Amino acid sequence: MKRTAPSALDSSPCSSLEMTELQSSGMSLRFQIEARDGTARAGRFFTPHGEVQTPVFMPIGTLATVKGVPQDTLEELGVQILLNNTYHLYLRPGVETVRRLGGVHKFMAWDHPILTDSGGFQVFSLSDLRKVTEVGVAFRSHLDGSSHFFSPESAIAAEIGLGADIIMAFDECTEHPAEYARTRDSMEMTLRWARRSKDHFEAHQEETPWFAERGEAQTLFGIVQGGAFADLRRESAQRTVEIDFPGYAIGGLSVGEPRPMTYEMMDAAIRFLPEDKPRYLMGVGTPEEIIHYVAAGVDMMDCVLPTRAARHGLLFTSEGRLTIKNARFAGDEGPLDPNCRCKVCARYSRAYLRHLYASNELLAQTLNTIHNLAHYIDTMRRVRQAIIVGGFAKFLSGVRPPHLSVP
Ligand SMILES: [Zn+2]
């Protein structure tokens, strides 16, 4: 599998202004679409820990921290919702520890929305350390080699114990490449696991650490799989929708397939997901790509790229990417990005940022991460605004599409 080891993971131009308020069936999550521009939508959803304006980019906080950035800075940046990784928190500090401390919001002092993955992606990344059966997945910890087991029931129990606002069904993330028959079998198992995830969640949702205090439950999203086959993507979407979730994710992408294929598989699935529920594309993408995914109707995205790239000195700017360690910045008094309004660009020079990075100073990681997150969040803010004022098609025309770019 071409996938990063878990130890390295952090984990048509028509515009209308309409207000449709849609109550999701059964489970809580109110999703409101405010504006459409072609297939792109701007909206908002409401969680027990606050509102999220969409389209939204969710930074990765693997171990209940966005590496190197304090929570107050995330608030200043306008981060609306964070992603935490269940696999990592399950191993350390442990679900029971977090549950006893009131859940992950209190634990990490973040009184805003949080989403957890189910642990499926990370467990499936442990290709040499896992064994998959219909019941679930036996795996060994990447930390100490100890034996563990995740089933749809135990993964959902872990997510309930951690207490994020939005939690994900336990799925099998099919490897790439995979044969058609193997991909179909995997998709069928993910559908059975989706049903089991939902059953367990419905029986235990009131066990969330803050349920009594907030009087609201978490929200469980289903996940579409289907590998690199458009017909399986479509079938997976249709049958996941039949199970009925308040939101849907498209998973199993960005696992080593070429970029145009990522776009094609997203496109094959998204047209079969309901209009009135949030759509979450997992694990993408570059600043240019996320704009095109919004154009296709995606509402939520997460990616390690801005934070991980920042720690390796790769910075996204309005003028393209730059590698801060480059010697040409050694005497550069200018800001990282003259068009960025983040506090790093307001205060520090490229020369200083290069010095910090070259000297392996801790502050380099913090400042680089703040800027990259600001770039992503500002991009989404501008995209949202463009959809609302009906100018998204023009906005999009200046951005290179991922399905036409060189893989
Ligand atoms: Zn900046």
Short mmCIF file of C-alpha atoms and ligand atoms in Angstrom, two decimals:
data_model
loop_
_atom_site.label_atom_id
_atom_site.label_comp_id
_atom_site.label_asym_id
_atom_site.label_seq_id
_atom_site.Cartn_x
_atom_site.Cartn_y
_atom_site.Cartn_z
CA MET A 1 0.00 0.00 0.00
CA LYS A 2 1.27 3.42 -0.87
CA ARG A 3 0.27 5.01 2.36
CA THR A 4 2.14 6.81 5.07
CA ALA A 5 2.87 4.79 8.17
CA PRO A 6 0.67 5.76 11.11
CA SER A 7 3.67 6.85 13.14
CA ALA A 8 4.04 9.70 10.63
CA LEU A 9 0.32 10.58 10.50
CA ASP A 10 -1.04 13.57 12.23
CA SER A 11 -3.46 10.61 10.87
CA SER A 12 -22.60 26.01 -13.81
CA PRO A 13 -22.69 29.46 -13.12
CA CYS A 14 -26.25 29.94 -11.91
CA SER A 15 -26.65 31.45 -8.52
CA SER A 16 -29.59 31.45 -6.21
CA LEU A 17 -29.98 32.66 -2.69
CA GLU A 18 -32.22 30.24 -0.96
CA MET A 19 -32.73 29.26 2.63
CA THR A 20 -33.60 25.64 3.02
CA GLU A 21 -33.58 24.28 6.50
CA LEU A 22 -33.35 20.56 6.60
CA GLN A 23 -33.73 18.39 9.62
CA SER A 24 -31.83 15.16 9.25
CA SER A 25 -33.72 11.99 9.95
CA GLY A 26 -33.30 10.30 13.31
CA MET A 27 -30.01 11.67 14.50
CA SER A 28 -29.08 15.25 15.23
CA LEU A 29 -27.42 17.59 12.77
CA ARG A 30 -29.19 20.51 11.28
CA PHE A 31 -27.74 21.50 7.90
CA GLN A 32 -28.80 24.67 6.19
CA ILE A 33 -27.91 25.62 2.61
CA GLU A 34 -27.66 29.38 2.19
CA ALA A 35 -26.53 29.72 -1.40
CA ARG A 36 -25.69 27.66 -4.46
CA ASP A 37 -23.56 28.44 -7.45
CA GLY A 38 -23.70 25.60 -9.94
CA THR A 39 -23.20 22.46 -7.87
CA ALA A 40 -21.22 24.35 -5.19
CA ARG A 41 -23.02 25.16 -1.96
CA ALA A 42 -22.45 27.51 0.95
CA GLY A 43 -24.20 26.56 4.15
CA ARG A 44 -23.85 25.82 7.80
CA PHE A 45 -24.45 22.97 10.21
CA PHE A 46 -25.02 23.04 13.93
CA THR A 47 -23.24 20.74 16.38
CA PRO A 48 -23.47 20.46 20.18
CA HIS A 49 -20.30 22.59 20.35
CA GLY A 50 -21.28 25.26 17.88
CA GLU A 51 -21.96 26.15 14.29
CA VAL A 52 -19.75 25.38 11.29
CA GLN A 53 -19.95 27.43 8.11
CA THR A 54 -19.42 25.41 4.95
CA PRO A 55 -17.54 24.73 2.80
CA VAL A 56 -15.04 24.10 5.56
CA PHE A 57 -11.47 22.89 5.80
CA MET A 58 -10.75 20.90 8.95
CA PRO A 59 -7.15 20.91 10.25
CA ILE A 60 -5.77 17.65 11.60
CA GLY A 61 -5.17 17.42 15.33
CA THR A 62 -4.12 13.78 15.50
CA LEU A 63 -3.32 13.50 19.20
CA ALA A 64 -5.76 16.22 20.31
CA THR A 65 -3.29 18.86 19.16
CA VAL A 66 -2.57 20.58 15.87
CA LYS A 67 1.16 20.03 16.10
CA GLY A 68 2.94 23.15 17.30
CA VAL A 69 -0.09 25.48 17.42
CA PRO A 70 -1.88 26.46 20.65
CA GLN A 71 -5.68 26.40 20.72
CA ASP A 72 -6.02 30.19 21.14
CA THR A 73 -4.07 30.67 17.91
CA LEU A 74 -6.39 28.20 16.13
CA GLU A 75 -9.31 30.36 17.31
CA GLU A 76 -7.60 33.51 15.99
CA LEU A 77 -7.11 31.78 12.66
CA GLY A 78 -10.84 31.09 12.44
CA VAL A 79 -10.53 27.31 12.67
CA GLN A 80 -14.13 26.13 13.05
CA ILE A 81 -13.72 22.39 13.48
CA LEU A 82 -10.76 20.07 14.14
CA LEU A 83 -10.22 16.43 13.28
CA ASN A 84 -8.84 14.07 15.93
CA ASN A 85 -7.70 10.51 15.20
CA THR A 86 -9.43 7.77 17.20
CA TYR A 87 -6.65 5.22 16.65
CA HIS A 88 -4.01 7.50 18.14
CA LEU A 89 -6.11 8.69 21.09
CA TYR A 90 -7.25 5.13 21.78
CA LEU A 91 -3.61 4.08 22.16
CA ARG A 92 -2.52 7.21 23.99
CA PRO A 93 -3.78 8.52 26.43
CA GLY A 94 -6.63 5.97 26.07
CA VAL A 95 -10.37 6.43 25.58
CA GLU A 96 -11.25 5.83 29.24
CA THR A 97 -8.82 8.55 30.37
CA VAL A 98 -10.35 11.08 27.97
CA ARG A 99 -13.90 10.02 28.87
CA ARG A 100 -13.25 10.46 32.59
CA LEU A 101 -11.85 13.94 31.90
CA GLY A 102 -15.15 14.93 30.29
CA GLY A 103 -14.40 14.09 26.65
CA VAL A 104 -11.95 15.36 24.12
CA HIS A 105 -13.28 18.96 24.06
CA LYS A 106 -12.57 19.48 27.75
CA PHE A 107 -9.38 17.44 27.58
CA MET A 108 -7.85 19.64 24.89
CA ALA A 109 -9.58 22.86 26.02
CA TRP A 110 -11.33 23.32 22.67
CA ASP A 111 -14.96 24.32 23.14
CA HIS A 112 -15.72 24.16 19.42
CA PRO A 113 -16.70 21.37 17.05
CA ILE A 114 -14.51 18.28 16.69
CA LEU A 115 -14.76 15.33 14.29
CA THR A 116 -13.13 11.95 14.89
CA ASP A 117 -12.33 9.38 12.25
CA SER A 118 -13.18 5.77 13.14
CA GLY A 119 -9.60 4.54 13.27
CA GLY A 120 -10.22 2.47 10.15
CA PHE A 121 -7.82 4.38 7.93
CA GLN A 122 -4.97 4.21 10.43
CA VAL A 123 -5.54 0.55 11.25
CA PHE A 124 -5.56 -0.33 7.55
CA SER A 125 -2.32 1.58 7.15
CA LEU A 126 -0.72 -0.99 9.46
CA SER A 127 -0.44 -3.44 6.56
CA ASP A 128 2.01 -5.77 8.31
CA LEU A 129 0.45 -5.46 11.74
CA ARG A 130 -3.22 -6.27 11.10
CA LYS A 131 -5.62 -9.10 10.31
CA VAL A 132 -9.09 -8.35 8.89
CA THR A 133 -12.11 -10.62 9.36
CA GLU A 134 -15.85 -10.05 9.14
CA VAL A 135 -15.89 -9.41 12.89
CA GLY A 136 -13.28 -6.66 12.77
CA VAL A 137 -9.57 -5.97 12.63
CA ALA A 138 -6.89 -7.33 14.94
CA PHE A 139 -3.86 -5.06 14.95
CA ARG A 140 -0.67 -4.30 16.78
CA SER A 141 0.12 -0.90 18.17
CA HIS A 142 2.79 0.98 16.21
CA LEU A 143 3.99 2.30 19.59
CA ASP A 144 4.77 -0.88 21.51
CA GLY A 145 3.58 -3.84 19.44
CA SER A 146 0.72 -4.63 21.87
CA SER A 147 -2.34 -6.47 20.47
CA HIS A 148 -5.69 -4.71 19.95
CA PHE A 149 -8.98 -5.28 18.17
CA PHE A 150 -11.37 -2.85 16.47
CA SER A 151 -14.83 -3.93 15.37
CA PRO A 152 -17.52 -1.54 14.16
CA GLU A 153 -18.98 -1.77 17.68
CA SER A 154 -15.72 -1.16 19.57
CA ALA A 155 -14.59 1.63 17.22
CA ILE A 156 -17.93 3.42 17.68
CA ALA A 157 -17.68 2.84 21.45
CA ALA A 158 -14.25 4.52 21.35
CA GLU A 159 -15.66 7.45 19.38
CA ILE A 160 -18.56 7.80 21.82
CA GLY A 161 -16.09 7.77 24.74
CA LEU A 162 -13.92 10.45 23.15
CA GLY A 163 -17.06 12.49 22.50
CA ALA A 164 -16.41 14.38 19.25
CA ASP A 165 -19.42 16.16 17.70
CA ILE A 166 -19.24 14.22 14.45
CA ILE A 167 -18.04 10.62 14.39
CA MET A 168 -17.40 8.28 11.48
CA ALA A 169 -18.63 4.76 10.75
CA PHE A 170 -15.98 2.01 10.88
CA ASP A 171 -15.04 1.14 7.31
CA GLU A 172 -12.43 -0.79 5.40
CA CYS A 173 -10.25 1.60 3.47
CA THR A 174 -9.51 -0.46 0.35
CA GLU A 175 -5.86 -0.37 -0.67
CA HIS A 176 -4.73 1.01 -4.04
CA PRO A 177 -4.30 -0.63 -6.41
CA ALA A 178 -6.86 -3.40 -5.83
CA GLU A 179 -8.60 -5.80 -8.22
CA TYR A 180 -12.29 -5.37 -8.99
CA ALA A 181 -13.44 -8.47 -7.07
CA ARG A 182 -11.37 -7.57 -4.03
CA THR A 183 -12.72 -3.99 -4.12
CA ARG A 184 -16.31 -5.22 -4.37
CA ASP A 185 -15.87 -7.62 -1.42
CA SER A 186 -14.31 -4.81 0.61
CA MET A 187 -17.15 -2.45 -0.29
CA GLU A 188 -19.75 -5.05 0.72
CA MET A 189 -18.06 -5.51 4.09
CA THR A 190 -17.93 -1.73 4.61
CA LEU A 191 -21.71 -1.64 3.98
CA ARG A 192 -22.29 -4.37 6.58
CA TRP A 193 -19.98 -2.53 8.97
CA ALA A 194 -21.87 0.73 8.32
CA ARG A 195 -25.09 -0.92 9.45
CA ARG A 196 -23.37 -2.34 12.55
CA SER A 197 -21.80 1.05 13.30
CA LYS A 198 -25.20 2.71 13.11
CA ASP A 199 -26.89 0.05 15.26
CA HIS A 200 -24.25 0.37 17.97
CA PHE A 201 -24.38 4.15 17.84
CA GLU A 202 -28.17 4.30 18.14
CA ALA A 203 -28.08 1.99 21.17
CA HIS A 204 -25.31 3.89 22.96
CA GLN A 205 -25.36 7.52 21.79
CA GLU A 206 -26.49 8.79 25.18
CA GLU A 207 -23.21 7.58 26.69
CA THR A 208 -21.27 10.53 25.22
CA PRO A 209 -19.45 12.24 28.14
CA TRP A 210 -21.33 15.54 27.64
CA PHE A 211 -24.71 14.14 26.57
CA ALA A 212 -26.52 14.97 29.83
CA GLU A 213 -24.94 18.42 30.02
CA ARG A 214 -25.75 19.42 26.43
CA GLY A 215 -28.88 17.36 25.92
CA GLU A 216 -27.74 16.56 22.41
CA ALA A 217 -26.14 13.53 20.80
CA GLN A 218 -23.20 13.14 18.47
CA THR A 219 -23.75 12.74 14.74
CA LEU A 220 -22.64 9.60 12.88
CA PHE A 221 -21.61 9.89 9.22
CA GLY A 222 -21.50 6.99 6.77
CA ILE A 223 -18.51 6.46 4.47
CA VAL A 224 -18.59 5.63 0.76
CA GLN A 225 -15.88 3.26 -0.50
CA GLY A 226 -15.53 1.49 -3.86
CA GLY A 227 -11.84 1.94 -4.64
CA ALA A 228 -10.91 3.00 -8.15
CA PHE A 229 -14.08 1.76 -9.87
CA ALA A 230 -16.75 4.30 -10.77
CA ASP A 231 -19.61 1.76 -10.77
CA LEU A 232 -18.64 0.57 -7.28
CA ARG A 233 -18.37 4.17 -6.08
CA ARG A 234 -21.91 4.77 -7.33
CA GLU A 235 -23.26 1.58 -5.79
CA SER A 236 -21.50 2.25 -2.50
CA ALA A 237 -23.00 5.74 -2.39
CA GLN A 238 -26.52 4.52 -3.16
CA ARG A 239 -26.45 1.68 -0.65
CA THR A 240 -24.84 3.80 2.11
CA VAL A 241 -27.63 6.33 1.58
CA GLU A 242 -30.20 3.52 1.94
CA ILE A 243 -28.80 2.83 5.42
CA ASP A 244 -29.52 6.52 6.10
CA PHE A 245 -27.02 8.80 7.84
CA PRO A 246 -27.23 12.54 8.63
CA GLY A 247 -24.05 13.12 6.58
CA TYR A 248 -21.86 11.22 4.14
CA ALA A 249 -18.14 10.97 3.59
CA ILE A 250 -16.30 9.78 0.50
CA GLY A 251 -13.35 7.77 1.81
CA GLY A 252 -10.56 5.61 0.45
CA LEU A 253 -9.12 8.34 -1.74
CA SER A 254 -5.69 10.00 -1.59
CA VAL A 255 -4.22 6.54 -0.93
CA GLY A 256 -1.68 6.61 -3.75
CA GLU A 257 -3.92 6.87 -6.81
CA PRO A 258 -3.22 9.51 -9.47
CA ARG A 259 -4.91 12.89 -8.87
CA PRO A 260 -7.27 12.74 -11.87
CA MET A 261 -8.56 9.42 -10.52
CA THR A 262 -9.24 10.96 -7.10
CA TYR A 263 -11.41 13.55 -8.84
CA GLU A 264 -13.13 10.97 -11.05
CA MET A 265 -14.02 8.71 -8.10
CA MET A 266 -15.28 11.65 -6.02
CA ASP A 267 -17.40 12.71 -8.99
CA ALA A 268 -18.79 9.17 -9.48
CA ALA A 269 -19.95 9.06 -5.86
CA ILE A 270 -21.07 12.60 -5.05
CA ARG A 271 -23.90 12.76 -7.56
CA PHE A 272 -25.62 9.93 -5.65
CA LEU A 273 -25.36 11.62 -2.25
CA PRO A 274 -28.41 13.59 -1.08
CA GLU A 275 -28.47 17.33 -1.71
CA ASP A 276 -29.75 18.10 1.76
CA LYS A 277 -26.97 16.50 3.80
CA PRO A 278 -23.33 17.47 4.32
CA ARG A 279 -20.78 15.78 2.05
CA TYR A 280 -17.29 15.21 3.35
CA LEU A 281 -14.36 14.29 1.11
CA MET A 282 -11.72 12.68 3.31
CA GLY A 283 -8.00 13.36 3.05
CA VAL A 284 -7.73 16.05 0.37
CA GLY A 285 -6.03 18.17 -0.97
CA THR A 286 -3.91 21.08 -2.24
CA PRO A 287 -5.30 24.65 -2.05
CA GLU A 288 -6.21 24.45 -5.76
CA GLU A 289 -7.83 21.03 -5.45
CA ILE A 290 -10.07 21.90 -2.52
CA ILE A 291 -11.62 24.72 -4.56
CA HIS A 292 -12.54 22.28 -7.34
CA TYR A 293 -13.97 19.80 -4.86
CA VAL A 294 -16.21 22.57 -3.51
CA ALA A 295 -17.27 23.21 -7.11
CA ALA A 296 -18.39 19.57 -7.33
CA GLY A 297 -20.55 19.96 -4.21
CA VAL A 298 -18.21 18.93 -1.37
CA ASP A 299 -18.90 20.71 1.95
CA MET A 300 -16.14 19.41 4.23
CA MET A 301 -12.51 18.40 3.74
CA ASP A 302 -9.53 17.50 5.89
CA CYS A 303 -5.91 17.00 5.03
CA VAL A 304 -2.52 16.69 6.70
CA LEU A 305 -0.97 18.63 3.83
CA PRO A 306 -0.91 22.21 5.23
CA THR A 307 0.36 21.14 8.65
CA ARG A 308 2.75 18.40 7.60
CA ALA A 309 4.17 20.40 4.69
CA ALA A 310 4.70 23.36 7.04
CA ARG A 311 6.84 21.23 9.32
CA HIS A 312 8.96 20.34 6.28
CA GLY A 313 9.30 23.98 5.27
CA LEU A 314 6.88 23.79 2.30
CA LEU A 315 4.65 26.86 2.33
CA PHE A 316 1.53 27.68 0.30
CA THR A 317 1.17 31.29 -0.77
CA SER A 318 -1.04 33.37 -3.06
CA GLU A 319 1.89 33.29 -5.50
CA GLY A 320 2.41 29.53 -5.38
CA ARG A 321 4.50 27.22 -3.22
CA LEU A 322 7.87 27.97 -1.77
CA THR A 323 10.49 26.02 0.12
CA ILE A 324 11.63 28.25 2.92
CA LYS A 325 15.04 26.60 3.33
CA ASN A 326 16.03 27.85 -0.12
CA ALA A 327 19.20 29.96 0.05
CA ARG A 328 17.60 32.72 -2.01
CA PHE A 329 15.53 33.71 1.04
CA ALA A 330 18.58 34.24 3.28
CA GLY A 331 18.54 38.02 2.77
CA ASP A 332 14.87 38.46 1.86
CA GLU A 333 13.28 41.11 4.09
CA GLY A 334 9.82 40.67 2.57
CA PRO A 335 6.89 38.77 4.12
CA LEU A 336 6.26 35.14 3.31
CA ASP A 337 3.16 36.10 1.33
CA PRO A 338 2.46 39.80 0.68
CA ASN A 339 -1.26 39.01 0.24
CA CYS A 340 -1.67 37.03 3.45
CA ARG A 341 -3.18 38.67 6.52
CA CYS A 342 -1.88 36.13 9.02
CA LYS A 343 0.17 37.23 11.98
CA VAL A 344 3.28 35.49 10.68
CA CYS A 345 3.21 37.43 7.42
CA ALA A 346 2.44 40.65 9.30
CA ARG A 347 5.49 40.38 11.52
CA TYR A 348 8.31 38.18 10.22
CA SER A 349 10.56 38.25 7.16
CA ARG A 350 11.36 35.37 4.84
CA ALA A 351 14.99 35.74 5.95
CA TYR A 352 14.05 35.15 9.59
CA LEU A 353 11.74 32.22 8.77
CA ARG A 354 14.52 30.66 6.68
CA HIS A 355 16.96 31.10 9.55
CA LEU A 356 14.57 29.44 12.03
CA TYR A 357 14.00 26.52 9.68
CA ALA A 358 17.68 26.07 8.82
CA SER A 359 18.54 26.17 12.54
CA ASN A 360 15.88 23.56 13.29
CA GLU A 361 14.22 25.90 15.77
CA LEU A 362 10.85 24.87 17.26
CA LEU A 363 9.38 28.25 16.32
CA ALA A 364 9.86 27.44 12.63
CA GLN A 365 7.28 24.65 12.84
CA THR A 366 4.81 26.81 14.73
CA LEU A 367 5.07 29.85 12.44
CA ASN A 368 5.07 27.79 9.23
CA THR A 369 1.99 25.87 10.37
CA ILE A 370 0.12 29.04 11.34
CA HIS A 371 0.74 30.51 7.90
CA ASN A 372 -0.26 27.39 5.95
CA LEU A 373 -3.46 27.01 7.96
CA ALA A 374 -4.23 30.70 7.42
CA HIS A 375 -3.79 30.17 3.68
CA TYR A 376 -6.22 27.21 3.62
CA ILE A 377 -8.78 28.89 5.85
CA ASP A 378 -8.62 32.15 3.92
CA THR A 379 -9.05 30.18 0.67
CA MET A 380 -12.22 28.55 2.02
CA ARG A 381 -13.49 31.90 3.31
CA ARG A 382 -13.07 33.46 -0.15
CA VAL A 383 -14.67 30.44 -1.82
CA ARG A 384 -17.67 30.66 0.52
CA GLN A 385 -18.03 34.38 -0.11
CA ALA A 386 -17.82 33.87 -3.87
CA ILE A 387 -20.62 31.27 -3.74
CA ILE A 388 -22.79 33.60 -1.67
CA VAL A 389 -22.40 36.57 -4.04
CA GLY A 390 -22.72 34.40 -7.16
CA GLY A 391 -19.13 34.94 -8.27
CA PHE A 392 -17.82 31.43 -7.82
CA ALA A 393 -17.59 30.48 -11.51
CA LYS A 394 -15.28 33.44 -12.11
CA PHE A 395 -13.27 32.57 -9.00
CA LEU A 396 -12.94 28.97 -10.18
CA SER A 397 -11.87 29.88 -13.70
CA GLY A 398 -8.51 31.07 -12.40
CA VAL A 399 -7.69 27.82 -10.55
CA ARG A 400 -6.07 24.82 -12.22
CA PRO A 401 -8.42 21.80 -12.05
CA PRO A 402 -7.08 18.65 -10.35
CA HIS A 403 -8.61 16.27 -12.91
CA LEU A 404 -6.64 17.91 -15.70
CA SER A 405 -3.36 18.32 -13.84
CA VAL A 406 -0.44 15.96 -14.34
CA PRO A 407 -0.64 13.09 -11.82
ZN ZN B 1 0.63 34.27 6.23
#
